[in-house]
């Protein structure tokens, strides 16, 4: 093996714990980036398979870009396109089933969590697809409440030709009679419930509308002709329609993308910290191995050889850490896919396949993981190459070198800190976010300058504590003399704590704002919750009459409903929520970032919308702008009157319009979410009984009280936050161990001095307290830095969130207290080993140590 | 022509009031195969002299020439190569690389020179066996005694077949028995293998193994003595001399 690699491997193996901990930081970063980025493509693949499964044998499917239903006026146009052989319209709707809908047994896992309701014109449908009925008969145009299903579905429902089964619809539960049975289903995706178009329109409330036009084209000789026909079709339907496989899950893509972005940010932070920790470790490594390096130089190693040696160490760590990160990342990704698979198929009706690893992701993860470590080793390697042969023979030179370098560094550091502070006040997220990271770098560089004032402050404190020992001043003196080493230790501690404080800042801001929002938007007495929240288009809601029935119940004061339609504005997919401007503010509410409650009146006046900040950011819109919404009837102009968000749609690009507009422009009157308030002094028991009696026909809604829902959401969120804290604490660990490292080195460097102290009569206890005092001082400095940096970084996170969801920054008192506790605890813990080592030192040996 | 020679070699550390003249116009020369001991009180500039001779440090004034080439004119990389090929070092604290085995440590200079690993090990093994460490090839430094470590260091100094071996207090950290063994070994290096050896020591008994003694005081050469091998107690004579010079 090559000499540099041999040396690197041996040195690393000689310090197993340290190597392990520093490598851990890299492992973590790669793990997060790799693992999380496995999950998204896997979900996308699943979505595509679902869409393809639905498309079946059809050559092309035409859907509206918004995903909404439309009137089939286009049909003759498409039919006239050269090459088109057969056309069939259909209304496809995913019907999410409430838990235990068919088996009524909470203990048994549900076999069916969603169905695809497919309404077709029986004859036309046969012209694009074959329906080889094996029992009973195929659908007839005059059929009502009849269906054709596959053998598999019939088996899981235990029905046969002539039997009936129920399905939730906007009109309550509908019974369908099985007219015929198709062969067992082989394609992935949901089981289909085939009914006549009229039946499907009735069941979904989409009067006289369809959402898919399936097209079969002439059997073509080649790809080129196929593409030509597709182009012809595209030209004939215009821009508002999409030709191809079904557009499914645009809504879900948005929230997946967001989650991915957050995890990537976390991964980058982890890698950044990993790089910093490795940088720090290498700096101490170079100081520690000055003699070895000097000796190698004396023996004829060139500067390049030394650089190569240190870089080889970084490379080894990078490669091993990255490999482990990839492995664990894959396990994490695959594990989540496996674990979440059943849950996802339940809630968002998605069957996940095997985890997908793209070559691009693999190479990027490797590039980042290895790159960061090598980069982190670069500066220390350079300074190692400057070690002269004489350094092997004289111990004092490197310290001088260390100090001189610290001088220029702190000037640059001061400039960085000043600039990033300016960035903070600029309020511009594009500046603040990179500023947060740079601020940490600057703080680490400026550290040597700040060591003296900070040690002076804390030194007095420590001197007071150890007044009788007379060692406090000694410890303080040691620190001010070696400001560069102290700075290295302190910045390691700082990094660990920065994360805790920053996370604290983000979490406290999130909790305050989210809980407030939750109380506001979900504070009603009753909530009618569909199976899937936030993925509105796969829920079957209720027709408007249901809400009216609820309004009529004695003791009900107000009922507010949400309706859903997909659309596109400024090229950005947007979930439109239809609200009743009069009742919505009474029962629910929005959290306004721009504009005020008066916006509801603008909605009532018509063609106005309130958008959430996720949308405003994504679409680059401003209050007062006129936005063109793509509707099934063509584009319609809406005025953006306010920016506000509710709890359920926080993460998704969403806009609120009046239900009147939604009915006129999108033809939707289906309520997918209902909130209800009782009048003060109403007979609650009686009202509850009547409400539940009415709701029996609509099992798709889960009825719970706002308070209960709030509690369950809160505990879910608390658990999520705790997990996040835990993840971040894992990041803090290696950097706190890095502090132990530098502390130990500090003791080794002063071996002779400690021997001298012992020789002139210092007791073991005094030596121990001295080292301990020094460690506590260091920890205090690191903690002070950590809190400073953490507050900044936390603020950075909060402002980075602004584009998605503006938070009020809340001071993280718990985070700060936790950081102080952890910092000092680790300081004391980290001192135990070196302190014992120093106290045990043999006086004569120590004095001989050069 | 002598192997190595100095001309008015002067080294001043620091500047202004704190300047220390460690070497003051030193002129000396050493021939191939010669064993020279440098003696003198602590702080007289012995180590500084050795460092300058070995190209580890640069002089303030005057020059050092090896094989007639002046070191002052060489670039860092050329000096590095010169150290690798022509000079071997032995220090008081052995300065072995702790994570490498005896054979790997001994092979370092040739490994650094790009010799194939197998051959480098072969050459290192030969030297270690000559020095009685044949059964210790794969031990790490912390598994060896001080004397054994110093022998590894001497093997390392010789593995690249240098013309000159510089040893700074090679016995300073050893007991009497091990010291004698090391000094004898260095004499063997000079006589049997024909290398020039320059050894710094303040132990008269160890210095007595050399052919010639150079006495330094306050950075200047104050005396030079050729040792007779035939009779007399050289060690005692040197002890007397150093006492006189020290006063
Ligand atoms: N790097 C240095 N900086 C300043 N003074 C030095 C340095 N190295 C050696 N000296 C001084 O030069 C003089 C000679 O030192 P040295 O050659 O180490 O002596 P010796 O090896 O004979 O004990 C001493 O006074 C010493 O203090
Ligand atoms: Mg069940």
GROMACS .gro file of N, CA, C and O in nm, chain A residues 1 3 6-7 10-11 14 291-293 295-303 305 388-390 392-394 848-850, chain B residues 13 48 51 56-57 76-77 80 83-84 89 91 93 95-101 104 108-109 111-112 117 140 156 173:
model
  232
    1UNK      N    1   0.085  -0.120   0.000
    1UNK     CA    2   0.000   0.000   0.000
    1UNK      C    3   0.088   0.125   0.000
    1UNK      O    4   0.198   0.124   0.052
    3UNK      N    5   0.249   0.473   0.091
    3UNK     CA    6   0.293   0.517   0.224
    3UNK      C    7   0.193   0.611   0.291
    3UNK      O    8   0.158   0.595   0.408
    6UNK      N    9  -0.100   0.419   0.409
    6UNK     CA   10  -0.065   0.338   0.526
    6UNK      C   11  -0.064   0.424   0.650
    6UNK      O   12  -0.127   0.392   0.752
    7UNK      N   13   0.009   0.537   0.640
    7UNK     CA   14   0.018   0.625   0.757
    7UNK      C   15  -0.120   0.674   0.798
    7UNK      O   16  -0.155   0.670   0.916
   10UNK      N   17  -0.313   0.401   0.965
   10UNK     CA   18  -0.262   0.367   1.098
   10UNK      C   19  -0.298   0.476   1.200
   10UNK      O   20  -0.338   0.447   1.311
   11UNK      N   21  -0.280   0.601   1.159
   11UNK     CA   22  -0.313   0.709   1.253
   11UNK      C   23  -0.460   0.706   1.290
   11UNK      O   24  -0.497   0.724   1.405
   14UNK      N   25  -0.529   0.435   1.519
   14UNK     CA   26  -0.473   0.460   1.652
   14UNK      C   27  -0.565   0.543   1.739
   14UNK      O   28  -0.552   0.545   1.861
  291UNK      N   29   0.579   1.662   1.574
  291UNK     CA   30   0.708   1.596   1.578
  291UNK      C   31   0.718   1.490   1.469
  291UNK      O   32   0.821   1.482   1.400
  292UNK      N   33   0.615   1.411   1.454
  292UNK     CA   34   0.617   1.307   1.351
  292UNK      C   35   0.634   1.369   1.214
  292UNK      O   36   0.713   1.323   1.132
  293UNK      N   37   0.557   1.476   1.191
  293UNK     CA   38   0.562   1.539   1.060
  293UNK      C   39   0.700   1.597   1.035
  293UNK      O   40   0.760   1.578   0.929
  295UNK      N   41   0.976   1.499   1.165
  295UNK     CA   42   1.069   1.388   1.145
  295UNK      C   43   1.061   1.337   1.002
  295UNK      O   44   1.163   1.312   0.938
  296UNK      N   45   0.939   1.323   0.953
  296UNK     CA   46   0.923   1.277   0.814
  296UNK      C   47   0.992   1.375   0.720
  296UNK      O   48   1.058   1.334   0.624
  297UNK      N   49   0.977   1.504   0.751
  297UNK     CA   50   1.041   1.605   0.667
  297UNK      C   51   1.193   1.589   0.675
  297UNK      O   52   1.262   1.597   0.575
  298UNK      N   53   1.245   1.566   0.798
  298UNK     CA   54   1.389   1.550   0.814
  298UNK      C   55   1.439   1.429   0.736
  298UNK      O   56   1.550   1.429   0.685
  299UNK      N   57   1.356   1.327   0.728
  299UNK     CA   58   1.396   1.205   0.658
  299UNK      C   59   1.381   1.217   0.508
  299UNK      O   60   1.410   1.124   0.435
  300UNK      N   61   1.329   1.330   0.463
  300UNK     CA   62   1.322   1.349   0.319
  300UNK      C   63   1.184   1.344   0.260
  300UNK      O   64   1.169   1.326   0.139
  301UNK      N   65   1.081   1.359   0.343
  301UNK     CA   66   0.946   1.368   0.287
  301UNK      C   67   0.927   1.509   0.235
  301UNK      O   68   0.959   1.606   0.304
  302UNK      N   69   0.875   1.524   0.115
  302UNK     CA   70   0.855   1.658   0.060
  302UNK      C   71   0.726   1.715   0.115
  302UNK      O   72   0.646   1.645   0.176
  303UNK      N   73   0.707   1.845   0.091
  303UNK     CA   74   0.581   1.908   0.136
  303UNK      C   75   0.461   1.836   0.079
  303UNK      O   76   0.362   1.813   0.146
  305UNK      N   77   0.429   1.532  -0.003
  305UNK     CA   78   0.405   1.404   0.064
  305UNK      C   79   0.323   1.426   0.191
  305UNK      O   80   0.230   1.351   0.222
  388UNK      N   81   0.843   2.243   0.974
  388UNK     CA   82   0.980   2.221   0.928
  388UNK      C   83   1.040   2.103   1.003
  388UNK      O   84   0.990   2.063   1.108
  389UNK      N   85   1.148   2.048   0.950
  389UNK     CA   86   1.213   1.937   1.019
  389UNK      C   87   1.248   1.975   1.162
  389UNK      O   88   1.244   1.893   1.253
  390UNK      N   89   1.282   2.103   1.183
  390UNK     CA   90   1.322   2.145   1.317
  390UNK      C   91   1.209   2.133   1.418
  390UNK      O   92   1.231   2.120   1.537
  392UNK      N   93   1.035   1.894   1.462
  392UNK     CA   94   1.042   1.763   1.524
  392UNK      C   95   1.130   1.770   1.647
  392UNK      O   96   1.120   1.689   1.739
  393UNK      N   97   1.218   1.868   1.649
  393UNK     CA   98   1.320   1.873   1.753
  393UNK      C   99   1.297   1.983   1.855
  393UNK      O  100   1.350   1.983   1.962
  394UNK      N  101   1.214   2.083   1.817
  394UNK     CA  102   1.185   2.192   1.909
  394UNK      C  103   1.036   2.205   1.926
  394UNK      O  104   0.966   2.227   1.829
  848UNK      N  105   1.112   1.554   3.222
  848UNK     CA  106   1.202   1.515   3.114
  848UNK      C  107   1.139   1.535   2.977
  848UNK      O  108   1.206   1.544   2.876
  849UNK      N  109   1.004   1.539   2.978
  849UNK     CA  110   0.932   1.547   2.850
  849UNK      C  111   0.970   1.675   2.779
  849UNK      O  112   0.964   1.783   2.836
  850UNK      N  113   1.009   1.661   2.656
  850UNK     CA  114   1.053   1.780   2.586
  850UNK      C  115   0.938   1.857   2.527
  850UNK      O  116   0.853   1.797   2.463
  863UNK      N  117   1.997   3.364   1.633
  863UNK     CA  118   1.851   3.353   1.654
  863UNK      C  119   1.797   3.486   1.700
  863UNK      O  120   1.860   3.555   1.780
  898UNK      N  121   2.250   2.321   1.702
  898UNK     CA  122   2.239   2.416   1.592
  898UNK      C  123   2.337   2.379   1.481
  898UNK      O  124   2.300   2.378   1.363
  901UNK      N  125   2.207   2.076   1.295
  901UNK     CA  126   2.092   2.110   1.209
  901UNK      C  127   2.138   2.177   1.081
  901UNK      O  128   2.083   2.152   0.974
  906UNK      N  129   1.875   2.109   0.784
  906UNK     CA  130   1.744   2.120   0.848
  906UNK      C  131   1.709   2.266   0.872
  906UNK      O  132   1.595   2.303   0.891
  907UNK      N  133   1.810   2.350   0.875
  907UNK     CA  134   1.790   2.492   0.905
  907UNK      C  135   1.889   2.569   0.817
  907UNK      O  136   1.984   2.511   0.764
  926UNK      N  137   1.408   2.430  -0.124
  926UNK     CA  138   1.356   2.338  -0.023
  926UNK      C  139   1.345   2.195  -0.078
  926UNK      O  140   1.383   2.099  -0.012
  927UNK      N  141   1.296   2.183  -0.199
  927UNK     CA  142   1.279   2.049  -0.255
  927UNK      C  143   1.411   1.978  -0.278
  927UNK      O  144   1.422   1.858  -0.257
  930UNK      N  145   1.542   1.870   0.051
  930UNK     CA  146   1.468   1.751   0.094
  930UNK      C  147   1.527   1.627   0.029
  930UNK      O  148   1.550   1.526   0.094
  933UNK      N  149   1.865   1.540   0.182
  933UNK     CA  150   1.850   1.472   0.311
  933UNK      C  151   1.814   1.327   0.291
  933UNK      O  152   1.862   1.238   0.359
  934UNK      N  153   1.726   1.303   0.194
  934UNK     CA  154   1.679   1.168   0.170
  934UNK      C  155   1.793   1.076   0.127
  934UNK      O  156   1.801   0.963   0.169
  939UNK      N  157   1.979   1.079   0.991
  939UNK     CA  158   1.971   1.147   1.121
  939UNK      C  159   1.939   1.049   1.233
  939UNK      O  160   1.859   0.956   1.214
  941UNK      N  161   1.836   1.092   1.654
  941UNK     CA  162   1.811   1.193   1.758
  941UNK      C  163   1.802   1.130   1.896
  941UNK      O  164   1.785   1.008   1.910
  943UNK      N  165   1.561   1.143   2.110
  943UNK     CA  166   1.432   1.079   2.142
  943UNK      C  167   1.386   0.986   2.031
  943UNK      O  168   1.267   0.963   2.012
  945UNK      N  169   1.258   0.957   1.780
  945UNK     CA  170   1.166   1.013   1.681
  945UNK      C  171   1.123   0.912   1.576
  945UNK      O  172   1.125   0.939   1.457
  946UNK      N  173   1.083   0.795   1.624
  946UNK     CA  174   1.023   0.700   1.531
  946UNK      C  175   0.877   0.737   1.515
  946UNK      O  176   0.818   0.799   1.604
  947UNK      N  177   0.818   0.701   1.402
  947UNK     CA  178   0.676   0.728   1.382
  947UNK      C  179   0.599   0.620   1.459
  947UNK      O  180   0.613   0.501   1.431
  948UNK      N  181   0.522   0.661   1.559
  948UNK     CA  182   0.465   0.562   1.652
  948UNK      C  183   0.370   0.462   1.588
  948UNK      O  184   0.354   0.352   1.639
  949UNK      N  185   0.309   0.498   1.476
  949UNK     CA  186   0.209   0.407   1.420
  949UNK      C  187   0.270   0.308   1.320
  949UNK      O  188   0.202   0.223   1.267
  950UNK      N  189   0.402   0.322   1.295
  950UNK     CA  190   0.466   0.231   1.199
  950UNK      C  191   0.549   0.128   1.274
  950UNK      O  192   0.601   0.155   1.383
  951UNK      N  193   0.564   0.009   1.216
  951UNK     CA  194   0.645  -0.096   1.278
  951UNK      C  195   0.793  -0.064   1.258
  951UNK      O  196   0.829   0.026   1.182
  954UNK      N  197   0.892  -0.079   0.899
  954UNK     CA  198   0.836   0.032   0.822
  954UNK      C  199   0.908   0.163   0.854
  954UNK      O  200   0.934   0.243   0.765
  958UNK      N  201   1.146   0.396   0.589
  958UNK     CA  202   1.086   0.525   0.549
  958UNK      C  203   1.165   0.605   0.445
  958UNK      O  204   1.109   0.643   0.343
  959UNK      N  205   1.296   0.630   0.467
  959UNK     CA  206   1.365   0.717   0.370
  959UNK      C  207   1.363   0.661   0.227
  959UNK      O  208   1.344   0.737   0.132
  961UNK      N  209   1.134   0.445   0.113
  961UNK     CA  210   0.994   0.448   0.068
  961UNK      C  211   0.961   0.586   0.016
  961UNK      O  212   0.898   0.602  -0.090
  962UNK      N  213   1.005   0.688   0.092
  962UNK     CA  214   0.980   0.826   0.049
  962UNK      C  215   1.050   0.855  -0.082
  962UNK      O  216   1.009   0.941  -0.158
  967UNK      N  217   0.796  -0.097  -0.247
  967UNK     CA  218   0.778  -0.136  -0.107
  967UNK      C  219   0.851  -0.266  -0.072
  967UNK      O  220   0.917  -0.274   0.032
  990UNK      N  221   0.592  -0.239   1.703
  990UNK     CA  222   0.580  -0.093   1.702
  990UNK      C  223   0.678  -0.035   1.803
  990UNK      O  224   0.717  -0.105   1.898
 1006UNK      N  225   1.734   0.322   1.017
 1006UNK     CA  226   1.664   0.416   0.932
 1006UNK      C  227   1.761   0.517   0.871
 1006UNK      O  228   1.750   0.554   0.755
 1023UNK      N  229   1.923   0.947   2.620
 1023UNK     CA  230   1.804   0.895   2.686
 1023UNK      C  231   1.821   0.749   2.726
 1023UNK      O  232   1.724   0.682   2.755
   0.00000   0.00000   0.00000
